[in-house]
């Protein structure tokens, strides 16, 4: 079944899990901000066996089809409960038969962003991030948002957008997105630059004040043009001598959205996902947007 077109707008992967529902709510509110369509995608994974499945297989396939329709309909209701339908151009739906991550990755090519729950159906309590969310973080085209919980309180209380800045090309794309997100929400932007840790600075005989000064210069350079473009966004610059992932996770507790590049200063064009982005997406309770290249 499909009632979507080439422009998927805000694309959200749905599977009926609690975190999938949170992703749907987050995506619905994001679509309202952008005036974009919401496209709900449920992927039915093929049955892979090495023997004839007979009637049992047909029963499973029928159940998958029925379950897919149920999941999609519930997701539609969730969208409508979050925002007025008049604020969205459309609510679309698509059911694909593919490996779950693969179906979403393919659809992400023409979406403004892809939103997924951190864990899906069948994830164990001790599993931090599911295979689908991991797969799309490494391979999707464009921004990917991983949602653990949709904390409406953080939006209502105007918590800021948190941006991780490291000076890389991927960080530049994330900076553009973070300013846009903060502007649309009418909230401040916290720009954080963190480097290594105090032990490394001391071991190399570096002056921490000098390193901090270089960090301030980097932030000033990377933010200057964007602050001119978004004068409505108040920016708070933060410099930290700490492991980047650790400090980002600390700051994320006081933010409504974290925005990161897909890989940092040590990354290269063919690299899939940086360790900082991966760890923050896996561990933060706050929604995390990883801005992947098209």
PDB file of C-alpha atoms in Angstrom:
ATOM      1  CA  UNK A   1       0.000   0.000   0.000  1.00  0.00           C
ATOM      2  CA  UNK A   2       1.266   3.491  -0.775  1.00  0.00           C
ATOM      3  CA  UNK A   3      -0.262   6.939  -0.842  1.00  0.00           C
ATOM      4  CA  UNK A   4       3.009   8.827  -0.813  1.00  0.00           C
ATOM      5  CA  UNK A   5       4.717  10.768  -3.574  1.00  0.00           C
ATOM      6  CA  UNK A   6       8.358  11.464  -4.325  1.00  0.00           C
ATOM      7  CA  UNK A   7       8.631  14.200  -1.681  1.00  0.00           C
ATOM      8  CA  UNK A   8       8.375  12.365   1.627  1.00  0.00           C
ATOM      9  CA  UNK A   9       8.638  15.508   3.784  1.00  0.00           C
ATOM     10  CA  UNK A  10       9.162  14.427   7.389  1.00  0.00           C
ATOM     11  CA  UNK A  11       9.617  10.675   7.089  1.00  0.00           C
ATOM     12  CA  UNK A  12       9.089   8.541  10.189  1.00  0.00           C
ATOM     13  CA  UNK A  13       9.657   4.816  10.586  1.00  0.00           C
ATOM     14  CA  UNK A  14       6.820   3.168  12.547  1.00  0.00           C
ATOM     15  CA  UNK A  15       6.589  -0.305  14.080  1.00  0.00           C
ATOM     16  CA  UNK A  16       4.043   0.049  16.893  1.00  0.00           C
ATOM     17  CA  UNK A  17       6.594   0.209  19.717  1.00  0.00           C
ATOM     18  CA  UNK A  18       6.514   2.846  22.480  1.00  0.00           C
ATOM     19  CA  UNK A  19       9.611   4.568  21.116  1.00  0.00           C
ATOM     20  CA  UNK A  20       8.164   4.481  17.611  1.00  0.00           C
ATOM     21  CA  UNK A  21       5.098   6.297  18.978  1.00  0.00           C
ATOM     22  CA  UNK A  22       7.401   8.892  20.543  1.00  0.00           C
ATOM     23  CA  UNK A  23       9.122   9.322  17.170  1.00  0.00           C
ATOM     24  CA  UNK A  24       5.743   9.834  15.478  1.00  0.00           C
ATOM     25  CA  UNK A  25       4.771  12.542  17.988  1.00  0.00           C
ATOM     26  CA  UNK A  26       8.104  14.303  17.552  1.00  0.00           C
ATOM     27  CA  UNK A  27       7.875  14.074  13.761  1.00  0.00           C
ATOM     28  CA  UNK A  28       4.313  15.443  13.741  1.00  0.00           C
ATOM     29  CA  UNK A  29       5.334  18.539  15.687  1.00  0.00           C
ATOM     30  CA  UNK A  30       8.409  18.976  13.478  1.00  0.00           C
ATOM     31  CA  UNK A  31       6.251  18.765  10.353  1.00  0.00           C
ATOM     32  CA  UNK A  32       3.965  21.449  11.782  1.00  0.00           C
ATOM     33  CA  UNK A  33       6.999  23.719  12.262  1.00  0.00           C
ATOM     34  CA  UNK A  34       8.054  23.264   8.638  1.00  0.00           C
ATOM     35  CA  UNK A  35       4.592  23.050   7.101  1.00  0.00           C
ATOM     36  CA  UNK A  36       5.724  19.749   5.620  1.00  0.00           C
ATOM     37  CA  UNK A  37       3.868  16.492   4.974  1.00  0.00           C
ATOM     38  CA  UNK A  38       4.307  13.580   7.345  1.00  0.00           C
ATOM     39  CA  UNK A  39       5.057  10.239   5.726  1.00  0.00           C
ATOM     40  CA  UNK A  40       4.627   7.137   7.877  1.00  0.00           C
ATOM     41  CA  UNK A  41       6.605   4.131   6.674  1.00  0.00           C
ATOM     42  CA  UNK A  42       6.262   0.608   8.039  1.00  0.00           C
ATOM     43  CA  UNK A  43       8.628  -2.007   6.671  1.00  0.00           C
ATOM     44  CA  UNK A  44       7.635  -5.677   6.545  1.00  0.00           C
ATOM     45  CA  UNK A  45      10.749  -7.795   6.684  1.00  0.00           C
ATOM     46  CA  UNK A  46      10.796 -10.864   4.425  1.00  0.00           C
ATOM     47  CA  UNK A  47      10.636 -14.354   5.937  1.00  0.00           C
ATOM     48  CA  UNK A  48      13.978 -16.005   5.325  1.00  0.00           C
ATOM     49  CA  UNK A  49      13.980 -19.792   5.756  1.00  0.00           C
ATOM     50  CA  UNK A  50      15.727 -22.671   4.038  1.00  0.00           C
ATOM     51  CA  UNK A  51      12.722 -25.006   3.869  1.00  0.00           C
ATOM     52  CA  UNK A  52       9.198 -24.850   2.409  1.00  0.00           C
ATOM     53  CA  UNK A  53       6.997 -22.751   4.701  1.00  0.00           C
ATOM     54  CA  UNK A  54       3.624 -23.946   3.382  1.00  0.00           C
ATOM     55  CA  UNK A  55       0.448 -22.859   5.144  1.00  0.00           C
ATOM     56  CA  UNK A  56       2.366 -21.646   8.199  1.00  0.00           C
ATOM     57  CA  UNK A  57       4.232 -19.154   6.050  1.00  0.00           C
ATOM     58  CA  UNK A  58       1.034 -17.920   4.430  1.00  0.00           C
ATOM     59  CA  UNK A  59      -0.472 -17.357   7.889  1.00  0.00           C
ATOM     60  CA  UNK A  60       2.572 -15.357   8.986  1.00  0.00           C
ATOM     61  CA  UNK A  61       2.455 -13.245   5.834  1.00  0.00           C
ATOM     62  CA  UNK A  62      -1.245 -12.521   6.378  1.00  0.00           C
ATOM     63  CA  UNK A  63      -0.500 -11.517   9.977  1.00  0.00           C
ATOM     64  CA  UNK A  64       2.316  -9.218   8.819  1.00  0.00           C
ATOM     65  CA  UNK A  65      -0.018  -7.479   6.385  1.00  0.00           C
ATOM     66  CA  UNK A  66      -2.751  -7.044   8.979  1.00  0.00           C
ATOM     67  CA  UNK A  67      -0.282  -5.850  11.595  1.00  0.00           C
ATOM     68  CA  UNK A  68       1.187  -3.338   9.149  1.00  0.00           C
ATOM     69  CA  UNK A  69      -2.235  -1.823   8.537  1.00  0.00           C
ATOM     70  CA  UNK A  70      -2.852  -1.627  12.290  1.00  0.00           C
ATOM     71  CA  UNK A  71       0.522   0.021  12.943  1.00  0.00           C
ATOM     72  CA  UNK A  72      -0.034   2.597  10.197  1.00  0.00           C
ATOM     73  CA  UNK A  73      -3.546   3.452  11.364  1.00  0.00           C
ATOM     74  CA  UNK A  74      -2.399   3.870  14.960  1.00  0.00           C
ATOM     75  CA  UNK A  75       0.424   6.150  13.785  1.00  0.00           C
ATOM     76  CA  UNK A  76      -2.064   8.258  11.809  1.00  0.00           C
ATOM     77  CA  UNK A  77      -4.165   8.678  14.959  1.00  0.00           C
ATOM     78  CA  UNK A  78      -1.066   9.693  16.916  1.00  0.00           C
ATOM     79  CA  UNK A  79      -0.208  12.382  14.374  1.00  0.00           C
ATOM     80  CA  UNK A  80      -3.753  13.771  14.468  1.00  0.00           C
ATOM     81  CA  UNK A  81      -3.716  13.798  18.272  1.00  0.00           C
ATOM     82  CA  UNK A  82      -0.498  15.849  18.312  1.00  0.00           C
ATOM     83  CA  UNK A  83      -1.231  18.568  15.766  1.00  0.00           C
ATOM     84  CA  UNK A  84      -4.217  19.908  13.895  1.00  0.00           C
ATOM     85  CA  UNK A  85      -4.402  18.304  10.475  1.00  0.00           C
ATOM     86  CA  UNK A  86      -4.840  21.747   8.914  1.00  0.00           C
ATOM     87  CA  UNK A  87      -1.229  22.541   9.926  1.00  0.00           C
ATOM     88  CA  UNK A  88       0.081  19.722   7.734  1.00  0.00           C
ATOM     89  CA  UNK A  89      -0.069  19.551   3.929  1.00  0.00           C
ATOM     90  CA  UNK A  90      -0.859  15.843   4.239  1.00  0.00           C
ATOM     91  CA  UNK A  91      -0.401  12.663   6.241  1.00  0.00           C
ATOM     92  CA  UNK A  92       0.859   9.929   3.982  1.00  0.00           C
ATOM     93  CA  UNK A  93       1.615   6.274   4.535  1.00  0.00           C
ATOM     94  CA  UNK A  94       3.627   3.569   2.875  1.00  0.00           C
ATOM     95  CA  UNK A  95       4.157  -0.106   3.600  1.00  0.00           C
ATOM     96  CA  UNK A  96       7.334  -1.597   2.179  1.00  0.00           C
ATOM     97  CA  UNK A  97       8.585  -5.166   2.041  1.00  0.00           C
ATOM     98  CA  UNK A  98      12.305  -4.996   2.623  1.00  0.00           C
ATOM     99  CA  UNK A  99      14.942  -5.266   5.316  1.00  0.00           C
ATOM    100  CA  UNK A 100      13.698  -2.658   7.800  1.00  0.00           C
ATOM    101  CA  UNK A 101      16.684  -0.302   7.723  1.00  0.00           C
ATOM    102  CA  UNK A 102      17.055  -0.743   3.975  1.00  0.00           C
ATOM    103  CA  UNK A 103      13.513   0.376   3.249  1.00  0.00           C
ATOM    104  CA  UNK A 104      13.920   3.513   5.347  1.00  0.00           C
ATOM    105  CA  UNK A 105      17.337   4.307   3.896  1.00  0.00           C
ATOM    106  CA  UNK A 106      15.942   4.149   0.369  1.00  0.00           C
ATOM    107  CA  UNK A 107      13.001   6.392   1.286  1.00  0.00           C
ATOM    108  CA  UNK A 108      15.292   8.891   3.033  1.00  0.00           C
ATOM    109  CA  UNK A 109      16.766   9.980  -0.314  1.00  0.00           C
ATOM    110  CA  UNK A 110      13.794  12.274  -0.974  1.00  0.00           C
ATOM    111  CA  UNK A 111      12.850  13.207   2.599  1.00  0.00           C
ATOM    112  CA  UNK A 112      13.578  16.411   4.495  1.00  0.00           C
ATOM    113  CA  UNK A 113      14.592  14.225   7.411  1.00  0.00           C
ATOM    114  CA  UNK A 114      14.110  10.691   8.720  1.00  0.00           C
ATOM    115  CA  UNK A 115      12.827  10.145  12.272  1.00  0.00           C
ATOM    116  CA  UNK A 116      13.078   6.804  14.105  1.00  0.00           C
ATOM    117  CA  UNK A 117      12.658   5.509  17.630  1.00  0.00           C
ATOM    118  CA  UNK A 118      15.858   4.508  19.367  1.00  0.00           C
ATOM    119  CA  UNK A 119      14.634   0.950  19.891  1.00  0.00           C
ATOM    120  CA  UNK A 120      11.872  -0.920  18.143  1.00  0.00           C
ATOM    121  CA  UNK A 121       9.664  -3.932  18.707  1.00  0.00           C
ATOM    122  CA  UNK A 122      11.587  -6.837  20.184  1.00  0.00           C
ATOM    123  CA  UNK A 123      14.442  -4.757  21.611  1.00  0.00           C
ATOM    124  CA  UNK A 124      15.669  -6.010  24.965  1.00  0.00           C
ATOM    125  CA  UNK A 125      15.770  -3.681  27.961  1.00  0.00           C
ATOM    126  CA  UNK A 126      19.555  -3.684  28.008  1.00  0.00           C
ATOM    127  CA  UNK A 127      19.875  -2.924  24.297  1.00  0.00           C
ATOM    128  CA  UNK A 128      20.711   0.768  23.921  1.00  0.00           C
ATOM    129  CA  UNK A 129      19.910   1.236  20.247  1.00  0.00           C
ATOM    130  CA  UNK A 130      18.119  -1.086  17.852  1.00  0.00           C
ATOM    131  CA  UNK A 131      19.448  -2.430  14.553  1.00  0.00           C
ATOM    132  CA  UNK A 132      17.124  -0.210  12.487  1.00  0.00           C
ATOM    133  CA  UNK A 133      18.122   3.066  14.171  1.00  0.00           C
ATOM    134  CA  UNK A 134      21.779   2.023  13.987  1.00  0.00           C
ATOM    135  CA  UNK A 135      21.452   1.175  10.312  1.00  0.00           C
ATOM    136  CA  UNK A 136      19.845   4.440   9.282  1.00  0.00           C
ATOM    137  CA  UNK A 137      22.332   6.482  11.310  1.00  0.00           C
ATOM    138  CA  UNK A 138      25.126   4.917   9.300  1.00  0.00           C
ATOM    139  CA  UNK A 139      23.580   4.912   5.854  1.00  0.00           C
ATOM    140  CA  UNK A 140      20.573   7.249   5.454  1.00  0.00           C
ATOM    141  CA  UNK A 141      20.659  10.318   3.227  1.00  0.00           C
ATOM    142  CA  UNK A 142      20.173  13.646   4.973  1.00  0.00           C
ATOM    143  CA  UNK A 143      19.302  14.375   8.619  1.00  0.00           C
ATOM    144  CA  UNK A 144      18.345  11.463  10.876  1.00  0.00           C
ATOM    145  CA  UNK A 145      16.621  12.052  14.213  1.00  0.00           C
ATOM    146  CA  UNK A 146      16.746   9.351  16.876  1.00  0.00           C
ATOM    147  CA  UNK A 147      13.999   9.720  19.487  1.00  0.00           C
ATOM    148  CA  UNK A 148      13.985   7.985  22.862  1.00  0.00           C
ATOM    149  CA  UNK A 149      11.141   9.951  24.420  1.00  0.00           C
ATOM    150  CA  UNK A 150       9.181  12.912  23.053  1.00  0.00           C
ATOM    151  CA  UNK A 151       9.514  15.323  25.966  1.00  0.00           C
ATOM    152  CA  UNK A 152       6.794  17.890  25.296  1.00  0.00           C
ATOM    153  CA  UNK A 153       7.759  19.675  28.537  1.00  0.00           C
ATOM    154  CA  UNK A 154      11.111  20.711  27.058  1.00  0.00           C
ATOM    155  CA  UNK A 155       9.356  22.341  24.093  1.00  0.00           C
ATOM    156  CA  UNK A 156       6.730  24.070  26.201  1.00  0.00           C
ATOM    157  CA  UNK A 157       9.393  25.473  28.535  1.00  0.00           C
ATOM    158  CA  UNK A 158      11.564  26.763  25.724  1.00  0.00           C
ATOM    159  CA  UNK A 159      14.689  24.714  26.368  1.00  0.00           C
ATOM    160  CA  UNK A 160      17.438  25.497  23.826  1.00  0.00           C
ATOM    161  CA  UNK A 161      18.738  23.598  20.843  1.00  0.00           C
ATOM    162  CA  UNK A 162      22.211  22.170  21.529  1.00  0.00           C
ATOM    163  CA  UNK A 163      24.791  22.148  18.725  1.00  0.00           C
ATOM    164  CA  UNK A 164      28.095  20.279  18.779  1.00  0.00           C
ATOM    165  CA  UNK A 165      30.775  22.221  16.885  1.00  0.00           C
ATOM    166  CA  UNK A 166      34.140  20.739  15.925  1.00  0.00           C
ATOM    167  CA  UNK A 167      35.079  22.718  12.827  1.00  0.00           C
ATOM    168  CA  UNK A 168      34.594  19.868  10.346  1.00  0.00           C
ATOM    169  CA  UNK A 169      32.569  20.144   7.085  1.00  0.00           C
ATOM    170  CA  UNK A 170      29.935  17.861   8.651  1.00  0.00           C
ATOM    171  CA  UNK A 171      29.763  20.231  11.616  1.00  0.00           C
ATOM    172  CA  UNK A 172      29.101  23.130   9.238  1.00  0.00           C
ATOM    173  CA  UNK A 173      26.026  21.384   7.822  1.00  0.00           C
ATOM    174  CA  UNK A 174      24.835  20.662  11.351  1.00  0.00           C
ATOM    175  CA  UNK A 175      25.321  24.331  12.277  1.00  0.00           C
ATOM    176  CA  UNK A 176      23.009  25.434   9.480  1.00  0.00           C
ATOM    177  CA  UNK A 177      20.362  22.985  10.602  1.00  0.00           C
ATOM    178  CA  UNK A 178      20.667  23.881  14.285  1.00  0.00           C
ATOM    179  CA  UNK A 179      20.158  27.600  13.635  1.00  0.00           C
ATOM    180  CA  UNK A 180      17.089  26.842  11.532  1.00  0.00           C
ATOM    181  CA  UNK A 181      15.636  24.551  14.212  1.00  0.00           C
ATOM    182  CA  UNK A 182      16.224  27.135  16.955  1.00  0.00           C
ATOM    183  CA  UNK A 183      14.704  29.920  14.852  1.00  0.00           C
ATOM    184  CA  UNK A 184      11.557  27.941  14.049  1.00  0.00           C
ATOM    185  CA  UNK A 185      11.114  27.020  17.711  1.00  0.00           C
ATOM    186  CA  UNK A 186      11.825  30.545  18.948  1.00  0.00           C
ATOM    187  CA  UNK A 187      14.483  29.322  21.389  1.00  0.00           C
ATOM    188  CA  UNK A 188      18.161  29.941  22.130  1.00  0.00           C
ATOM    189  CA  UNK A 189      21.020  27.974  20.645  1.00  0.00           C
ATOM    190  CA  UNK A 190      23.821  26.546  22.787  1.00  0.00           C
ATOM    191  CA  UNK A 191      26.950  25.980  20.685  1.00  0.00           C
ATOM    192  CA  UNK A 192      29.374  23.623  22.413  1.00  0.00           C
ATOM    193  CA  UNK A 193      32.975  22.935  21.471  1.00  0.00           C
ATOM    194  CA  UNK A 194      34.763  20.319  23.570  1.00  0.00           C
ATOM    195  CA  UNK A 195      38.204  18.844  23.082  1.00  0.00           C
ATOM    196  CA  UNK A 196      40.002  15.842  24.524  1.00  0.00           C
ATOM    197  CA  UNK A 197      40.411  15.971  28.314  1.00  0.00           C
ATOM    198  CA  UNK A 198      42.544  17.764  30.864  1.00  0.00           C
ATOM    199  CA  UNK A 199      44.897  14.806  31.202  1.00  0.00           C
ATOM    200  CA  UNK A 200      45.829  14.896  27.512  1.00  0.00           C
ATOM    201  CA  UNK A 201      46.358  18.657  27.558  1.00  0.00           C
ATOM    202  CA  UNK A 202      48.695  18.357  30.554  1.00  0.00           C
ATOM    203  CA  UNK A 203      50.562  15.350  29.132  1.00  0.00           C
ATOM    204  CA  UNK A 204      51.328  17.248  25.934  1.00  0.00           C
ATOM    205  CA  UNK A 205      52.537  20.261  27.884  1.00  0.00           C
ATOM    206  CA  UNK A 206      49.815  22.474  26.407  1.00  0.00           C
ATOM    207  CA  UNK A 207      48.518  25.624  28.042  1.00  0.00           C
ATOM    208  CA  UNK A 208      44.828  25.044  28.748  1.00  0.00           C
ATOM    209  CA  UNK A 209      44.109  28.773  28.411  1.00  0.00           C
ATOM    210  CA  UNK A 210      45.681  28.762  24.963  1.00  0.00           C
ATOM    211  CA  UNK A 211      43.628  25.749  23.912  1.00  0.00           C
ATOM    212  CA  UNK A 212      40.480  27.396  25.258  1.00  0.00           C
ATOM    213  CA  UNK A 213      41.307  30.549  23.312  1.00  0.00           C
ATOM    214  CA  UNK A 214      41.639  28.529  20.135  1.00  0.00           C
ATOM    215  CA  UNK A 215      38.258  26.968  20.865  1.00  0.00           C
ATOM    216  CA  UNK A 216      36.689  30.409  21.300  1.00  0.00           C
ATOM    217  CA  UNK A 217      38.183  31.500  17.977  1.00  0.00           C
ATOM    218  CA  UNK A 218      36.843  28.401  16.265  1.00  0.00           C
ATOM    219  CA  UNK A 219      33.337  29.003  17.601  1.00  0.00           C
ATOM    220  CA  UNK A 220      33.436  32.680  16.641  1.00  0.00           C
ATOM    221  CA  UNK A 221      34.564  31.804  13.130  1.00  0.00           C
ATOM    222  CA  UNK A 222      32.019  29.015  12.621  1.00  0.00           C
ATOM    223  CA  UNK A 223      29.050  30.914  14.041  1.00  0.00           C
ATOM    224  CA  UNK A 224      29.610  34.437  12.717  1.00  0.00           C
ATOM    225  CA  UNK A 225      27.858  34.105   9.358  1.00  0.00           C
ATOM    226  CA  UNK A 226      24.972  32.125  10.807  1.00  0.00           C
ATOM    227  CA  UNK A 227      24.357  34.633  13.577  1.00  0.00           C
ATOM    228  CA  UNK A 228      24.004  37.330  10.921  1.00  0.00           C
ATOM    229  CA  UNK A 229      21.581  35.157   8.970  1.00  0.00           C
ATOM    230  CA  UNK A 230      19.505  34.336  12.067  1.00  0.00           C
ATOM    231  CA  UNK A 231      19.524  37.525  14.193  1.00  0.00           C
ATOM    232  CA  UNK A 232      16.495  36.242  16.104  1.00  0.00           C
ATOM    233  CA  UNK A 233      18.487  33.366  17.602  1.00  0.00           C
ATOM    234  CA  UNK A 234      20.400  34.132  20.797  1.00  0.00           C
ATOM    235  CA  UNK A 235      23.584  32.064  20.898  1.00  0.00           C
ATOM    236  CA  UNK A 236      25.381  30.864  24.013  1.00  0.00           C
ATOM    237  CA  UNK A 237      28.926  29.668  23.386  1.00  0.00           C
ATOM    238  CA  UNK A 238      30.329  26.926  25.574  1.00  0.00           C
ATOM    239  CA  UNK A 239      33.950  25.732  25.645  1.00  0.00           C
ATOM    240  CA  UNK A 240      34.878  22.592  27.579  1.00  0.00           C
ATOM    241  CA  UNK A 241      38.047  20.655  28.230  1.00  0.00           C
ATOM    242  CA  UNK A 242      36.296  17.301  28.318  1.00  0.00           C
ATOM    243  CA  UNK A 243      35.519  14.311  26.153  1.00  0.00           C
ATOM    244  CA  UNK A 244      33.051  15.694  23.570  1.00  0.00           C
ATOM    245  CA  UNK A 245      30.473  12.897  23.903  1.00  0.00           C
ATOM    246  CA  UNK A 246      30.491  13.156  27.704  1.00  0.00           C
ATOM    247  CA  UNK A 247      29.956  16.915  27.727  1.00  0.00           C
ATOM    248  CA  UNK A 248      27.301  16.774  25.019  1.00  0.00           C
ATOM    249  CA  UNK A 249      25.353  14.194  27.006  1.00  0.00           C
ATOM    250  CA  UNK A 250      25.569  16.410  30.092  1.00  0.00           C
ATOM    251  CA  UNK A 251      24.356  19.475  28.192  1.00  0.00           C
ATOM    252  CA  UNK A 252      21.641  17.451  26.419  1.00  0.00           C
ATOM    253  CA  UNK A 253      19.777  17.139  29.723  1.00  0.00           C
ATOM    254  CA  UNK A 254      19.009  20.863  29.460  1.00  0.00           C
ATOM    255  CA  UNK A 255      18.094  20.943  25.760  1.00  0.00           C
ATOM    256  CA  UNK A 256      15.083  19.979  23.642  1.00  0.00           C
ATOM    257  CA  UNK A 257      17.147  18.821  20.645  1.00  0.00           C
ATOM    258  CA  UNK A 258      20.800  17.935  20.012  1.00  0.00           C
ATOM    259  CA  UNK A 259      22.212  18.574  16.528  1.00  0.00           C
ATOM    260  CA  UNK A 260      25.467  16.939  15.410  1.00  0.00           C
ATOM    261  CA  UNK A 261      27.428  16.316  12.242  1.00  0.00           C
ATOM    262  CA  UNK A 262      27.781  12.739  11.041  1.00  0.00           C
ATOM    263  CA  UNK A 263      31.523  12.632  11.668  1.00  0.00           C
ATOM    264  CA  UNK A 264      34.092  14.926  13.209  1.00  0.00           C
ATOM    265  CA  UNK A 265      37.546  16.311  12.590  1.00  0.00           C
ATOM    266  CA  UNK A 266      39.051  12.870  12.156  1.00  0.00           C
ATOM    267  CA  UNK A 267      36.400  11.815   9.650  1.00  0.00           C
ATOM    268  CA  UNK A 268      36.650  11.542   5.895  1.00  0.00           C
ATOM    269  CA  UNK A 269      34.133  11.541   3.074  1.00  0.00           C
ATOM    270  CA  UNK A 270      33.579   7.785   3.011  1.00  0.00           C
ATOM    271  CA  UNK A 271      33.313   7.488   6.776  1.00  0.00           C
ATOM    272  CA  UNK A 272      29.935   6.269   7.989  1.00  0.00           C
ATOM    273  CA  UNK A 273      29.425   7.772  11.445  1.00  0.00           C
ATOM    274  CA  UNK A 274      31.700   9.375  14.001  1.00  0.00           C
ATOM    275  CA  UNK A 275      32.094   7.911  17.470  1.00  0.00           C
ATOM    276  CA  UNK A 276      30.804  11.076  19.172  1.00  0.00           C
ATOM    277  CA  UNK A 277      27.597  11.216  17.107  1.00  0.00           C
ATOM    278  CA  UNK A 278      27.057   7.490  17.596  1.00  0.00           C
ATOM    279  CA  UNK A 279      27.491   7.581  21.371  1.00  0.00           C
ATOM    280  CA  UNK A 280      25.284  10.629  21.883  1.00  0.00           C
ATOM    281  CA  UNK A 281      22.509   9.196  19.688  1.00  0.00           C
ATOM    282  CA  UNK A 282      22.682   5.920  21.612  1.00  0.00           C
ATOM    283  CA  UNK A 283      22.697   7.407  25.096  1.00  0.00           C
ATOM    284  CA  UNK A 284      20.833  10.734  25.174  1.00  0.00           C
ATOM    285  CA  UNK A 285      17.248  10.891  26.393  1.00  0.00           C
ATOM    286  CA  UNK A 286      16.842  14.072  24.333  1.00  0.00           C
ATOM    287  CA  UNK A 287      16.080  13.664  20.600  1.00  0.00           C
ATOM    288  CA  UNK A 288      19.328  13.707  18.613  1.00  0.00           C
ATOM    289  CA  UNK A 289      19.589  14.904  15.014  1.00  0.00           C
ATOM    290  CA  UNK A 290      22.613  13.629  13.109  1.00  0.00           C
ATOM    291  CA  UNK A 291      22.997  15.622   9.895  1.00  0.00           C
ATOM    292  CA  UNK A 292      24.160  13.164   7.278  1.00  0.00           C
ATOM    293  CA  UNK A 293      25.284  14.161   3.771  1.00  0.00           C
ATOM    294  CA  UNK A 294      22.928  13.772   0.821  1.00  0.00           C
TER     295      UNK A 294
END
